[in-house]
């Protein structure tokens, strides 16, 4: 009987694994099943664009039917509820699946750090649906303001100045002049805050690049509150550690991510942020029939610290898992995972960005934006997502 490979999650890691495995195997060798709760692949790193009306939703989601067309991958649209490692079974809302090999690529969840009221009263940016919610919410605030002219309607708070928070605040800043013009509201009546607990924005970026990003965003009217942890959120109010209260209808939280709870509940060995430990071949610690890829697991860098969970890492992990599964099915030797960090670029809204390519080349402005755009095109070409 051919082996059954079940892949959980059709994000960057899951899609690359499924396509890579299908490319190197035949339907006689392996039965590949890909499970995902949406019937499309989301370009999660681009979500800030539809959230701020810079792109349409359809530009950041690709139908899985298109990506998988002609490939021997069966797609199951369902929600994973539990993994039973002993029974080699995955429980779904609508049934269950047996596997010989499992690939867990379920991504990450929002980390709220137990901040009172944050989960209840903030929006997050982890899906196309959430991006649409943010966009329509902001538009609604502008539309309602003339009927109830309280400053809360025109005050927008993004909590967290990591990549997600900075890219979102930059794109919103770029959108504001258009919104103000359409609503006939002076720009100086609108307040856009970015609140960060650490003393500088963009953790992990070189100081000069972070400073450049801050300068560009300040010029676009972003009000920074750095070294100001959010300690509590109420409906329409953000409390900072300093005692300051920012009253706002729009509160968006980008303060951190943690591993997937399903992975924790399944009994995998995890670190405190819920990400699973894997060996050099990306097999889950103690479970050689389970491979992991993307944000739900971690690998260590040369300094012994986990690599940040980025799309480029997830894509490289997916490639490695596909290769190792293929080797396993064909009785060949597996290869170790060696991450190759090509650089990181943060968009600052419009066609502006800052970042680093390779170890030393720092870039900003349009060139940085172009580099980011090219890496996106390269990825789309890899998965066959360029053609409509
Ligand atoms: P993050 O953890 O990188 O940043 C969150 C920020 O929120 C931090 O600066 C943190 O200090 C701040 N914060 C935490 N608690 C706070 C509080 N109480 N008040 C105010 N600020 C607080 O989270 P992220 O930006 O969502 O990114 C998560 C991961 O995803 C990162 O590893 C990032 O590199 C990655 N990412 C990758 C891409 C990409 O691949 N292009 C895009 C976005 C994010």
Short mmCIF file of C-alpha atoms and ligand atoms in Angstrom, two decimals:
data_model
loop_
_atom_site.label_atom_id
_atom_site.label_comp_id
_atom_site.label_asym_id
_atom_site.label_seq_id
_atom_site.Cartn_x
_atom_site.Cartn_y
_atom_site.Cartn_z
CA UNK A 1 0.00 0.00 0.00
CA UNK A 2 1.34 3.49 -0.74
CA UNK A 3 2.20 5.67 2.23
CA UNK A 4 -0.19 8.33 3.48
CA UNK A 5 1.31 11.77 4.11
CA UNK A 6 -1.01 14.26 5.79
CA UNK A 7 0.05 17.92 5.77
CA UNK A 8 -1.68 20.23 8.25
CA UNK A 9 -1.87 23.87 7.18
CA UNK A 10 -1.59 25.51 3.74
CA UNK A 11 0.51 28.50 4.75
CA UNK A 12 4.01 29.08 3.37
CA UNK A 13 5.46 25.91 4.90
CA UNK A 14 2.54 23.59 4.15
CA UNK A 15 2.07 24.65 0.53
CA UNK A 16 5.79 24.40 -0.25
CA UNK A 17 5.94 20.95 1.37
CA UNK A 18 2.91 19.68 -0.57
CA UNK A 19 4.11 21.00 -3.92
CA UNK A 20 7.70 19.85 -3.37
CA UNK A 21 6.62 16.35 -2.40
CA UNK A 22 4.17 16.05 -5.28
CA UNK A 23 6.87 17.15 -7.72
CA UNK A 24 9.32 14.44 -6.66
CA UNK A 25 6.94 11.51 -6.22
CA UNK A 26 4.24 9.62 -8.09
CA UNK A 27 0.71 8.88 -7.00
CA UNK A 28 1.75 5.19 -6.75
CA UNK A 29 4.43 6.09 -4.19
CA UNK A 30 2.51 8.37 -1.89
CA UNK A 31 -0.98 9.62 -1.08
CA UNK A 32 -0.69 13.30 -0.15
CA UNK A 33 -3.48 15.08 1.74
CA UNK A 34 -3.35 18.79 2.53
CA UNK A 35 -5.72 20.11 5.20
CA UNK A 36 -6.54 23.80 5.58
CA UNK A 37 -9.40 25.79 7.08
CA UNK A 38 -9.63 28.09 4.04
CA UNK A 39 -9.71 26.98 0.42
CA UNK A 40 -7.00 29.52 -0.38
CA UNK A 41 -3.36 30.16 0.47
CA UNK A 42 -2.84 33.49 2.26
CA UNK A 43 0.17 35.71 1.63
CA UNK A 44 0.32 36.55 5.31
CA UNK A 45 3.36 38.83 5.00
CA UNK A 46 1.31 41.11 2.72
CA UNK A 47 -1.81 41.42 4.87
CA UNK A 48 -1.03 45.00 5.91
CA UNK A 49 -1.83 46.03 2.33
CA UNK A 50 -5.51 45.00 2.13
CA UNK A 51 -5.86 46.08 5.79
CA UNK A 52 -5.02 49.62 4.66
CA UNK A 53 -6.76 49.50 1.28
CA UNK A 54 -3.49 49.36 -0.67
CA UNK A 55 -4.45 46.05 -2.32
CA UNK A 56 -7.60 44.04 -2.85
CA UNK A 57 -8.16 40.94 -0.72
CA UNK A 58 -7.95 38.79 -3.84
CA UNK A 59 -4.35 39.93 -4.38
CA UNK A 60 -3.19 38.32 -1.13
CA UNK A 61 -5.03 35.02 -1.37
CA UNK A 62 -4.50 32.34 -3.99
CA UNK A 63 -7.10 29.60 -4.50
CA UNK A 64 -5.58 26.25 -3.50
CA UNK A 65 -7.43 24.63 -6.41
CA UNK A 66 -5.23 26.71 -8.72
CA UNK A 67 -1.96 25.89 -6.92
CA UNK A 68 -2.76 22.18 -6.69
CA UNK A 69 -4.24 21.76 -10.15
CA UNK A 70 -2.75 18.71 -11.90
CA UNK A 71 -0.76 17.70 -8.78
CA UNK A 72 -1.42 14.51 -6.88
CA UNK A 73 -2.44 16.33 -3.70
CA UNK A 74 -5.90 15.82 -2.22
CA UNK A 75 -7.20 18.96 -0.54
CA UNK A 76 -9.45 18.72 2.50
CA UNK A 77 -11.06 21.94 3.65
CA UNK A 78 -11.52 21.48 7.36
CA UNK A 79 -10.33 22.66 10.77
CA UNK A 80 -7.81 20.55 12.70
CA UNK A 81 -8.95 20.05 16.30
CA UNK A 82 -6.52 17.46 17.67
CA UNK A 83 -3.51 15.31 16.84
CA UNK A 84 -3.37 11.82 18.36
CA UNK A 85 0.28 10.75 18.07
CA UNK A 86 -0.29 7.23 19.41
CA UNK A 87 -3.18 6.43 17.04
CA UNK A 88 -1.50 8.33 14.14
CA UNK A 89 -4.75 10.14 13.62
CA UNK A 90 -5.70 13.78 13.08
CA UNK A 91 -9.12 14.88 14.29
CA UNK A 92 -10.93 17.45 12.17
CA UNK A 93 -14.20 19.26 12.83
CA UNK A 94 -15.74 17.17 10.05
CA UNK A 95 -14.00 13.80 10.45
CA UNK A 96 -10.57 12.29 10.95
CA UNK A 97 -7.52 11.29 8.93
CA UNK A 98 -5.01 8.47 9.43
CA UNK A 99 -1.39 9.03 8.47
CA UNK A 100 1.89 7.21 8.04
CA UNK A 101 3.74 10.52 8.02
CA UNK A 102 2.43 13.80 9.36
CA UNK A 103 3.65 17.30 8.53
CA UNK A 104 2.57 19.91 11.05
CA UNK A 105 2.62 23.41 9.51
CA UNK A 106 -0.14 25.02 11.53
CA UNK A 107 1.55 28.40 12.00
CA UNK A 108 1.35 30.61 15.06
CA UNK A 109 -1.24 32.29 17.24
CA UNK A 110 -1.41 35.77 18.74
CA UNK A 111 0.41 36.21 22.06
CA UNK A 112 -1.54 38.50 24.40
CA UNK A 113 0.88 38.19 27.37
CA UNK A 114 -2.16 38.17 29.66
CA UNK A 115 -2.72 41.93 29.18
CA UNK A 116 -6.19 42.57 30.65
CA UNK A 117 -8.77 43.36 27.98
CA UNK A 118 -6.37 43.03 25.02
CA UNK A 119 -7.93 39.90 23.55
CA UNK A 120 -11.48 41.18 24.04
CA UNK A 121 -11.04 44.72 22.73
CA UNK A 122 -8.39 44.62 20.01
CA UNK A 123 -8.21 43.45 16.42
CA UNK A 124 -5.37 41.34 15.04
CA UNK A 125 -3.91 40.87 11.57
CA UNK A 126 -3.45 37.17 10.95
CA UNK A 127 -5.79 36.44 8.04
CA UNK A 128 -7.39 38.01 4.98
CA UNK A 129 -10.68 38.14 6.89
CA UNK A 130 -9.03 40.09 9.70
CA UNK A 131 -7.41 42.47 7.20
CA UNK A 132 -10.87 43.15 5.74
CA UNK A 133 -12.24 43.75 9.23
CA UNK A 134 -9.53 46.33 9.98
CA UNK A 135 -10.06 48.12 6.66
CA UNK A 136 -13.83 48.32 6.96
CA UNK A 137 -13.58 49.31 10.62
CA UNK A 138 -11.29 52.25 9.79
CA UNK A 139 -13.55 53.33 6.93
CA UNK A 140 -16.54 53.14 9.25
CA UNK A 141 -14.83 55.32 11.85
CA UNK A 142 -14.41 58.04 9.23
CA UNK A 143 -18.01 57.58 8.06
CA UNK A 144 -19.47 57.80 11.58
CA UNK A 145 -17.40 60.74 12.78
CA UNK A 146 -19.64 63.45 11.22
CA UNK A 147 -22.63 62.02 13.16
CA UNK A 148 -20.79 61.67 16.48
CA UNK A 149 -17.71 63.92 16.31
CA UNK A 150 -15.70 62.46 19.18
CA UNK A 151 -11.88 62.27 18.68
CA UNK A 152 -11.98 58.50 19.47
CA UNK A 153 -13.31 57.92 15.95
CA UNK A 154 -10.24 59.51 14.45
CA UNK A 155 -7.68 57.93 16.80
CA UNK A 156 -5.98 54.73 15.67
CA UNK A 157 -3.63 52.69 17.85
CA UNK A 158 -1.33 49.92 16.67
CA UNK A 159 0.22 48.07 19.62
CA UNK A 160 3.66 46.58 18.93
CA UNK A 161 6.45 47.84 16.67
CA UNK A 162 7.71 44.52 15.27
CA UNK A 163 7.53 43.91 11.51
CA UNK A 164 3.77 43.42 11.57
CA UNK A 165 3.05 46.60 13.53
CA UNK A 166 5.46 48.80 11.57
CA UNK A 167 4.31 47.61 8.14
CA UNK A 168 0.68 48.11 9.13
CA UNK A 169 1.14 51.54 10.68
CA UNK A 170 3.16 52.64 7.62
CA UNK A 171 0.45 51.58 5.19
CA UNK A 172 -2.30 53.16 7.31
CA UNK A 173 -0.26 56.40 7.42
CA UNK A 174 -0.10 56.27 3.64
CA UNK A 175 -3.86 55.77 3.39
CA UNK A 176 -4.87 58.56 5.79
CA UNK A 177 -4.53 61.51 3.38
CA UNK A 178 -6.95 59.80 0.97
CA UNK A 179 -9.40 58.97 3.76
CA UNK A 180 -9.25 62.54 5.06
CA UNK A 181 -9.81 63.97 1.60
CA UNK A 182 -12.80 61.70 0.90
CA UNK A 183 -14.35 62.48 4.29
CA UNK A 184 -13.44 66.18 4.19
CA UNK A 185 -11.66 65.89 7.53
CA UNK A 186 -8.39 67.82 8.12
CA UNK A 187 -5.42 65.42 8.51
CA UNK A 188 -4.37 67.09 11.77
CA UNK A 189 -7.57 65.90 13.43
CA UNK A 190 -6.49 62.28 12.93
CA UNK A 191 -4.08 60.61 15.36
CA UNK A 192 -2.21 57.44 14.41
CA UNK A 193 -0.21 55.92 17.29
CA UNK A 194 2.32 53.13 17.36
CA UNK A 195 2.96 51.92 20.91
CA UNK A 196 6.03 49.81 21.68
CA UNK A 197 7.20 48.36 24.99
CA UNK A 198 10.92 48.32 24.11
CA UNK A 199 12.99 51.48 23.83
CA UNK A 200 13.20 51.24 20.03
CA UNK A 201 11.08 49.98 17.16
CA UNK A 202 11.75 46.94 14.92
CA UNK A 203 13.48 44.55 17.34
CA UNK A 204 16.16 42.57 15.54
CA UNK A 205 16.87 45.35 13.02
CA UNK A 206 20.16 47.26 13.18
CA UNK A 207 19.80 50.49 15.17
CA UNK A 208 20.43 52.74 12.15
CA UNK A 209 17.73 50.98 10.09
CA UNK A 210 15.23 51.17 12.94
CA UNK A 211 16.03 54.88 13.38
CA UNK A 212 15.57 55.46 9.64
CA UNK A 213 12.19 53.70 9.72
CA UNK A 214 11.10 55.79 12.69
CA UNK A 215 12.16 59.01 10.95
CA UNK A 216 10.25 58.10 7.74
CA UNK A 217 7.12 57.16 9.66
CA UNK A 218 7.23 60.24 11.89
CA UNK A 219 7.36 62.34 8.72
CA UNK A 220 4.16 60.57 7.62
CA UNK A 221 2.52 61.60 10.87
CA UNK A 222 2.89 58.46 13.00
CA UNK A 223 3.03 59.26 16.72
CA UNK A 224 5.41 56.86 18.47
CA UNK A 225 5.18 55.86 22.09
CA UNK A 226 8.32 53.79 22.64
CA UNK A 227 9.34 52.33 25.99
CA UNK A 228 5.61 52.41 26.76
CA UNK A 229 4.18 48.96 27.39
CA UNK A 230 0.42 48.65 27.05
CA UNK A 231 -0.79 47.38 30.41
CA UNK A 232 -4.56 47.28 29.94
CA UNK A 233 -7.18 47.70 27.24
CA UNK A 234 -10.80 48.69 27.71
CA UNK A 235 -13.40 49.32 25.04
CA UNK A 236 -12.08 52.46 23.31
CA UNK A 237 -9.14 52.96 25.71
CA UNK A 238 -5.50 51.86 25.80
CA UNK A 239 -3.68 52.21 29.11
CA UNK A 240 0.08 52.67 29.04
CA UNK A 241 2.45 51.83 31.88
CA UNK A 242 3.21 55.56 32.29
CA UNK A 243 -0.43 56.11 33.29
CA UNK A 244 -1.31 57.76 29.98
CA UNK A 245 -4.61 56.66 28.46
CA UNK A 246 -5.18 56.84 24.70
CA UNK A 247 -8.87 56.88 23.81
CA UNK A 248 -9.48 55.22 20.45
CA UNK A 249 -12.18 53.33 18.59
CA UNK A 250 -9.52 51.41 16.69
CA UNK A 251 -7.06 49.26 18.63
CA UNK A 252 -4.95 46.76 16.69
CA UNK A 253 -2.62 44.35 18.49
CA UNK A 254 0.59 43.12 16.83
CA UNK A 255 2.52 42.58 20.06
CA UNK A 256 3.74 39.04 19.48
CA UNK A 257 3.14 35.49 18.39
CA UNK A 258 3.31 32.06 20.02
CA UNK A 259 3.16 28.50 18.72
CA UNK A 260 -0.07 26.72 17.91
CA UNK A 261 -2.06 25.40 20.88
CA UNK A 262 -2.91 22.19 18.98
CA UNK A 263 0.82 21.40 18.90
CA UNK A 264 1.14 22.01 22.64
CA UNK A 265 -1.96 19.91 23.40
CA UNK A 266 -0.71 17.02 21.24
CA UNK A 267 2.17 16.56 23.70
CA UNK A 268 5.08 17.62 21.48
CA UNK A 269 8.11 18.93 23.33
CA UNK A 270 7.73 22.72 23.20
CA UNK A 271 9.54 25.84 24.45
CA UNK A 272 7.68 28.33 26.71
CA UNK A 273 6.19 30.21 23.70
CA UNK A 274 4.60 26.93 22.52
CA UNK A 275 6.86 26.21 19.54
CA UNK A 276 7.91 22.58 19.06
CA UNK A 277 11.43 21.25 19.21
CA UNK A 278 12.67 19.54 16.05
CA UNK A 279 15.83 17.61 15.10
CA UNK A 280 18.22 18.50 12.27
CA UNK A 281 15.88 16.85 9.74
CA UNK A 282 12.87 18.83 11.05
CA UNK A 283 11.31 15.76 12.67
CA UNK A 284 9.50 16.45 15.93
CA UNK A 285 11.59 15.53 18.96
CA UNK A 286 10.82 11.89 19.80
CA UNK A 287 8.39 11.43 16.88
CA UNK A 288 10.20 10.50 13.69
CA UNK A 289 6.97 10.03 11.73
CA UNK A 290 6.11 13.71 12.31
CA UNK A 291 7.82 16.56 10.48
CA UNK A 292 7.35 20.20 11.41
CA UNK A 293 7.76 23.39 9.42
CA UNK A 294 7.07 27.10 9.84
CA UNK A 295 6.06 29.15 12.87
CA UNK A 296 4.85 26.19 14.95
CA UNK A 297 8.41 24.92 15.51
CA UNK A 298 11.82 26.47 16.09
CA UNK A 299 15.45 25.98 15.11
CA UNK A 300 18.42 27.63 16.80
CA UNK A 301 20.82 30.12 15.23
CA UNK A 302 24.60 30.26 15.77
CA UNK A 303 24.07 32.18 19.01
CA UNK A 304 21.84 29.38 20.32
CA UNK A 305 18.67 31.50 20.08
CA UNK A 306 15.57 30.54 18.05
CA UNK A 307 15.40 32.07 14.57
CA UNK A 308 12.48 34.51 14.34
CA UNK A 309 9.48 32.87 12.67
CA UNK A 310 9.57 34.43 9.20
CA UNK A 311 8.08 33.50 5.84
CA UNK A 312 11.50 32.87 4.32
CA UNK A 313 12.31 30.41 7.11
CA UNK A 314 8.94 28.66 6.67
CA UNK A 315 9.51 28.35 2.90
CA UNK A 316 13.00 26.91 3.41
CA UNK A 317 11.68 24.49 6.03
CA UNK A 318 8.91 23.35 3.69
CA UNK A 319 11.48 22.67 0.96
CA UNK A 320 13.59 20.65 3.40
CA UNK A 321 10.64 18.64 4.75
CA UNK A 322 9.52 17.76 1.20
CA UNK A 323 13.06 16.64 0.37
CA UNK A 324 13.41 14.54 3.53
CA UNK A 325 10.01 12.92 3.20
CA UNK A 326 10.83 12.04 -0.36
CA UNK A 327 14.18 10.55 0.72
CA UNK A 328 12.43 8.58 3.43
CA UNK A 329 9.86 7.16 1.00
CA UNK A 330 12.58 6.20 -1.47
CA UNK A 331 14.91 4.78 1.20
CA UNK A 332 17.54 7.47 0.67
CA UNK A 333 19.54 9.56 3.17
CA UNK A 334 17.91 12.65 4.64
CA UNK A 335 19.60 16.08 4.68
CA UNK A 336 19.99 18.46 7.60
CA UNK A 337 18.15 21.76 7.61
CA UNK A 338 20.47 24.75 7.16
CA UNK A 339 18.65 28.10 7.15
CA UNK A 340 19.93 30.71 4.75
CA UNK A 341 18.73 34.11 5.88
CA UNK A 342 18.73 36.30 2.81
CA UNK A 343 17.82 39.49 4.67
CA UNK A 344 14.76 41.27 6.00
CA UNK A 345 12.96 44.28 4.58
CA UNK A 346 10.20 46.22 6.35
CA UNK A 347 7.72 48.13 4.22
CA UNK A 348 6.99 51.66 5.46
CA UNK A 349 3.87 52.24 3.37
CA UNK A 350 3.53 53.07 -0.30
CA UNK A 351 6.75 52.31 -2.10
CA UNK A 352 9.01 52.96 0.85
CA UNK A 353 10.92 50.38 2.88
CA UNK A 354 14.09 49.74 4.91
CA UNK A 355 16.08 46.58 5.31
CA UNK A 356 19.17 44.50 4.95
CA UNK A 357 20.10 42.08 2.22
CA UNK A 358 22.66 39.41 3.00
CA UNK A 359 24.81 40.17 6.03
CA UNK A 360 25.84 43.74 5.28
CA UNK A 361 23.98 45.49 2.47
CA UNK A 362 21.61 48.04 3.99
CA UNK A 363 19.00 49.66 1.86
CA UNK A 364 16.05 52.04 2.11
CA UNK A 365 13.44 53.83 0.02
CA UNK A 366 12.32 52.55 -3.39
CA UNK A 367 15.25 50.15 -3.81
CA UNK A 368 14.37 48.41 -0.55
CA UNK A 369 10.74 48.25 -1.64
CA UNK A 370 11.75 46.74 -4.99
CA UNK A 371 13.84 44.08 -3.24
CA UNK A 372 10.85 43.15 -1.09
CA UNK A 373 8.61 43.02 -4.14
CA UNK A 374 11.07 40.83 -6.03
CA UNK A 375 11.28 38.33 -3.19
CA UNK A 376 7.48 38.10 -3.29
CA UNK A 377 7.51 37.51 -7.05
CA UNK A 378 10.20 34.87 -6.62
CA UNK A 379 8.05 33.06 -4.09
CA UNK A 380 4.96 33.23 -6.29
CA UNK A 381 6.97 31.82 -9.19
CA UNK A 382 8.15 28.96 -6.98
CA UNK A 383 4.64 27.89 -6.03
CA UNK A 384 3.10 28.59 -9.44
CA UNK A 385 1.01 31.44 -8.08
CA UNK A 386 1.83 34.12 -10.65
CA UNK A 387 -0.71 33.21 -13.34
CA UNK A 388 -4.38 34.05 -12.88
P1 LIG B 1 7.14 40.67 17.21
O1 LIG B 1 7.18 39.79 18.38
O2 LIG B 1 8.27 40.66 16.27
O3 LIG B 1 6.95 42.19 17.66
C1 LIG B 1 6.03 42.54 18.65
C2 LIG B 1 6.42 43.85 19.27
O4 LIG B 1 5.43 44.19 20.23
C3 LIG B 1 7.76 43.80 19.99
O5 LIG B 1 8.55 44.87 19.58
C4 LIG B 1 7.36 43.91 21.45
O6 LIG B 1 8.33 44.57 22.24
C5 LIG B 1 6.06 44.69 21.37
N1 LIG B 1 5.24 44.50 22.56
C6 LIG B 1 5.09 43.37 23.29
N2 LIG B 1 4.29 43.62 24.35
C7 LIG B 1 3.92 44.92 24.29
C8 LIG B 1 3.12 45.75 25.10
N3 LIG B 1 2.53 45.31 26.20
N4 LIG B 1 2.96 47.03 24.72
C9 LIG B 1 3.55 47.52 23.61
N5 LIG B 1 4.33 46.77 22.82
C10 LIG B 1 4.53 45.49 23.15
O7 LIG B 1 5.72 40.34 16.48
P2 LIG B 1 5.32 40.53 14.95
O8 LIG B 1 5.69 41.85 14.44
O9 LIG B 1 3.89 40.12 14.84
O10 LIG B 1 6.19 39.47 14.23
C11 LIG B 1 6.10 38.11 14.64
C12 LIG B 1 7.12 37.31 13.88
O11 LIG B 1 6.73 37.27 12.52
C13 LIG B 1 8.50 37.95 13.93
O12 LIG B 1 9.46 36.96 14.03
C14 LIG B 1 8.58 38.68 12.63
O13 LIG B 1 9.90 38.80 12.16
C15 LIG B 1 7.74 37.78 11.74
N6 LIG B 1 7.16 38.52 10.61
C16 LIG B 1 7.65 38.21 9.42
C17 LIG B 1 7.19 38.88 8.32
C18 LIG B 1 7.80 38.48 7.01
O14 LIG B 1 8.26 37.35 6.89
N7 LIG B 1 7.82 39.39 6.06
C19 LIG B 1 6.22 39.88 8.43
C20 LIG B 1 5.70 40.16 9.68
C21 LIG B 1 6.19 39.47 10.78
#
